[in-house]
Structure formats: C-alpha cells, structure tokens
Coordinates of C-alpha atoms in Angstrom, one line a residue:
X1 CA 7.8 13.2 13.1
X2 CA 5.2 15.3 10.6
X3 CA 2.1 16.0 12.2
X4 CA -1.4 15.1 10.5
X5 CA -1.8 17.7 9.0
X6 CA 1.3 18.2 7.0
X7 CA 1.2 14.4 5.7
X8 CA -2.1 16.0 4.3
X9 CA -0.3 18.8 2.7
X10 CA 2.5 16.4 1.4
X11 CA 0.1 14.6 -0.4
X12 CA -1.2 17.0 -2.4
X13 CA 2.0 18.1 -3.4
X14 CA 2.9 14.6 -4.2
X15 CA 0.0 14.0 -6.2
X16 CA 0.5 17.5 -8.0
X17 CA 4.0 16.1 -8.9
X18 CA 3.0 12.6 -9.6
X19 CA 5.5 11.1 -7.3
X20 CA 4.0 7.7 -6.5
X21 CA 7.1 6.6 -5.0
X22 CA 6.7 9.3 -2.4
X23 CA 2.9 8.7 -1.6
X24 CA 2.9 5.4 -0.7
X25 CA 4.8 5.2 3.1
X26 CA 2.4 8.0 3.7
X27 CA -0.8 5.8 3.0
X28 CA -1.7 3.0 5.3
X29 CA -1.1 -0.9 3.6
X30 CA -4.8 -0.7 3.9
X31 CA -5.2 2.3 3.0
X32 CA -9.6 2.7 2.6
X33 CA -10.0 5.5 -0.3
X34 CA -13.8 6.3 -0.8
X35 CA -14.5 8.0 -3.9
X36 CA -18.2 9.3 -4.8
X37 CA -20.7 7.8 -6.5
X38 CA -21.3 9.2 -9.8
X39 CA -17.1 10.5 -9.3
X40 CA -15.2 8.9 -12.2
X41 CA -14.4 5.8 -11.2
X42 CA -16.5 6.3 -7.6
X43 CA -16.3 3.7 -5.2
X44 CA -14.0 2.1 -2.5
X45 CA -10.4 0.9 -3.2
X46 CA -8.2 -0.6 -0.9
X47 CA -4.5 -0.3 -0.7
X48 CA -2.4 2.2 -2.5
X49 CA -2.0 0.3 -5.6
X50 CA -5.6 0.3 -6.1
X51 CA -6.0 3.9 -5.5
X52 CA -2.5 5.0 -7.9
X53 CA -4.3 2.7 -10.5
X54 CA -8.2 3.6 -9.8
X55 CA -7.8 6.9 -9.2
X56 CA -4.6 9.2 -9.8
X57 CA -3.7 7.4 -12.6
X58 CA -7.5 7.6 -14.4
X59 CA -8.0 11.2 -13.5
X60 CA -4.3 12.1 -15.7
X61 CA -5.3 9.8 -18.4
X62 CA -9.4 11.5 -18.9
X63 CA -8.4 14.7 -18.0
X64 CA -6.6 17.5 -19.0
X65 CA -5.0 20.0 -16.6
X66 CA -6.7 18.4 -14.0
X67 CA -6.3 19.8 -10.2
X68 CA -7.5 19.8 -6.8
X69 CA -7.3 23.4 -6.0
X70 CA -7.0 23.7 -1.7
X71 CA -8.7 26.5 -0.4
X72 CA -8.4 25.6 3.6
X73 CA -7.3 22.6 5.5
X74 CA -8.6 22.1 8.8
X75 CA -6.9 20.3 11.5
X76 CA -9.3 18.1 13.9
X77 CA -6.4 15.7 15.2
X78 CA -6.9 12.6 13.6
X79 CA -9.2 13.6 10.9
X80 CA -7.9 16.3 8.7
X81 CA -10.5 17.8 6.5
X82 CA -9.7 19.8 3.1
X83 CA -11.7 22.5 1.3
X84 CA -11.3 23.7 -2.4
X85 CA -12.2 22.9 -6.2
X86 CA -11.7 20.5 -8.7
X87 CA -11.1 21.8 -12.6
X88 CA -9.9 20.2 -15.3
X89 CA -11.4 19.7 -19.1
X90 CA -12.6 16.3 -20.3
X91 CA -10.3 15.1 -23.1
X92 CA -13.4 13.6 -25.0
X93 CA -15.8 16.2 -24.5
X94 CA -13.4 19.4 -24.3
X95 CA -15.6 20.9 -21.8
X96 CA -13.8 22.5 -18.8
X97 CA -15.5 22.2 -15.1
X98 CA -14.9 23.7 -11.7
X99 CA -16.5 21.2 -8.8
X100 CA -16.1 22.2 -5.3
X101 CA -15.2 19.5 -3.0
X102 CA -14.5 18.5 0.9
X103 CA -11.6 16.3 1.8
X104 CA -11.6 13.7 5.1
X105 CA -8.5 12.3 5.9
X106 CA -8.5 10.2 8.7
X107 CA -4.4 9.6 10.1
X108 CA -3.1 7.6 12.2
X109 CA 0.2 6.8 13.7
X110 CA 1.8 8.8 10.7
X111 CA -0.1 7.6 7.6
X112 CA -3.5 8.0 6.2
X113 CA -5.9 5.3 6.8
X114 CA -9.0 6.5 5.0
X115 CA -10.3 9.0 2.6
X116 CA -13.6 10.1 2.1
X117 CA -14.7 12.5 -1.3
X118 CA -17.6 14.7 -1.0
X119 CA -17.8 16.7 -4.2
X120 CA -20.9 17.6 -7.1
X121 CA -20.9 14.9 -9.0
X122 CA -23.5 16.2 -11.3
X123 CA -21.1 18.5 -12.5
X124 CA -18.0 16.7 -13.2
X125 CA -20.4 14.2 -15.4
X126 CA -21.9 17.2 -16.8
X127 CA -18.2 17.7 -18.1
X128 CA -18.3 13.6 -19.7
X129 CA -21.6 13.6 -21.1
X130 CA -22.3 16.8 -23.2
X131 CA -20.7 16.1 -26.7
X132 CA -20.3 19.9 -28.1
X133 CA -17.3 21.4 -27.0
X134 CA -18.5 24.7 -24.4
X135 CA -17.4 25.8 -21.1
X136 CA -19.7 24.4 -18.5
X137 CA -21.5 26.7 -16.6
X138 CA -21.8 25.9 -12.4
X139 CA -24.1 27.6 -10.1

C-alpha cells in the first residue's frame, strides 16, 4: 500500500496528465475539496465529480499553461501539506501570474478526504480583471 504522502505526489502527476480515470480511487466518495474564496471558482465541492467538473476541468478551460509548480511536500501523517506556485496566463486577459500557494491534504485509509487551498487570491484575479495584455507584476 502507498503511503500518504505518495498518493499526494500521484495526484499531482495525475492532474498534470489529466488522467481522471486515475484520480478518482485515490479521492474519498466524499471527497471535501475547499477552494479559496476569491480562487476561480472558490468554494466547497463534494465528491470527485464535482471537483473534475468545478475545478480541474475550469482551470484548463480559463487558463493557458496553467500549473501547480511543487516546491516541498511535507509529511505530518494524516495530513500532508504542499508548498509551491501557481502560473498560468488568463485566456481573456493574456496576462501571465505566478501565485504562491499551500496545499492540505488530509488522507485517510488510502485516499484523500479533504483539501484545503490557501493561495493570493488577489493576484490570480489581478490576472482576470486587467483588460490590457502585460505581465503581472507580484511582490
């Protein structure tokens, strides 16, 4: 059996494949995926069709080249918890942004339960709003 933290790492390189089929016995039935407020799309889904449909599936659509870039994962037993950086450009705006973000996974009995996104939101919007096409600049 994996442990916690490579079901972690398996998802990312699912997601980075876009193999659905291989994501879902990793998440939970009821699977609880929080996305941020002010996140595209932010808020809670439940289950791994709402999170394939709300979320994976949204981000490819809206974005271009979009990525979570994994800078460290660390391993706390049940709760796995991933640094790094989202980029991507906006397809409407053209405007490329870099967003750090912090991962929780919480896993249990060999699939992931719960998510929960901390990221800047500001400048992921920043990204959506402005109308001239310019690369955005983060602090």
């Amino acid at each position: 059996m994996k442990t916690n933290l490579e079901i972690v790492k398996d998802l990312y390189q699912f997601v980075k494949s876009n193999d659905l089929d291989s994501i879902r016995p990793i998440f939970h039935k009821n699977i609880k995926w929080n996305q941020m407020k002010g996140f595209p799309n932010g808020g809670q889904y439940v289950g791994a069709d709402e999170v394939f449909q709300n979320v994976f599936k949204s981000l490819k659509k809206d974005w271009s080249n979009w990525a979570s870039q994994i800078e460290d994962y660390i391993d706390a037993g049940e709760t796995i918890l991933v640094t790094g950086f989202y980029e991507g450009t906006f397809n409407e705006s053209g405007i490329h942004m870099e967003a750090e973000f912090i991962h929780k996974y919480t896993v249990q009995d060999g699939v992931i339960t719960k998510f929960n996104q901390y990221t800047d939101t500001s400048l992921i919007a920043n990204a959506m709003r402005v109308t001239t096409k310019k690369k955005q600049v983060n602090n």
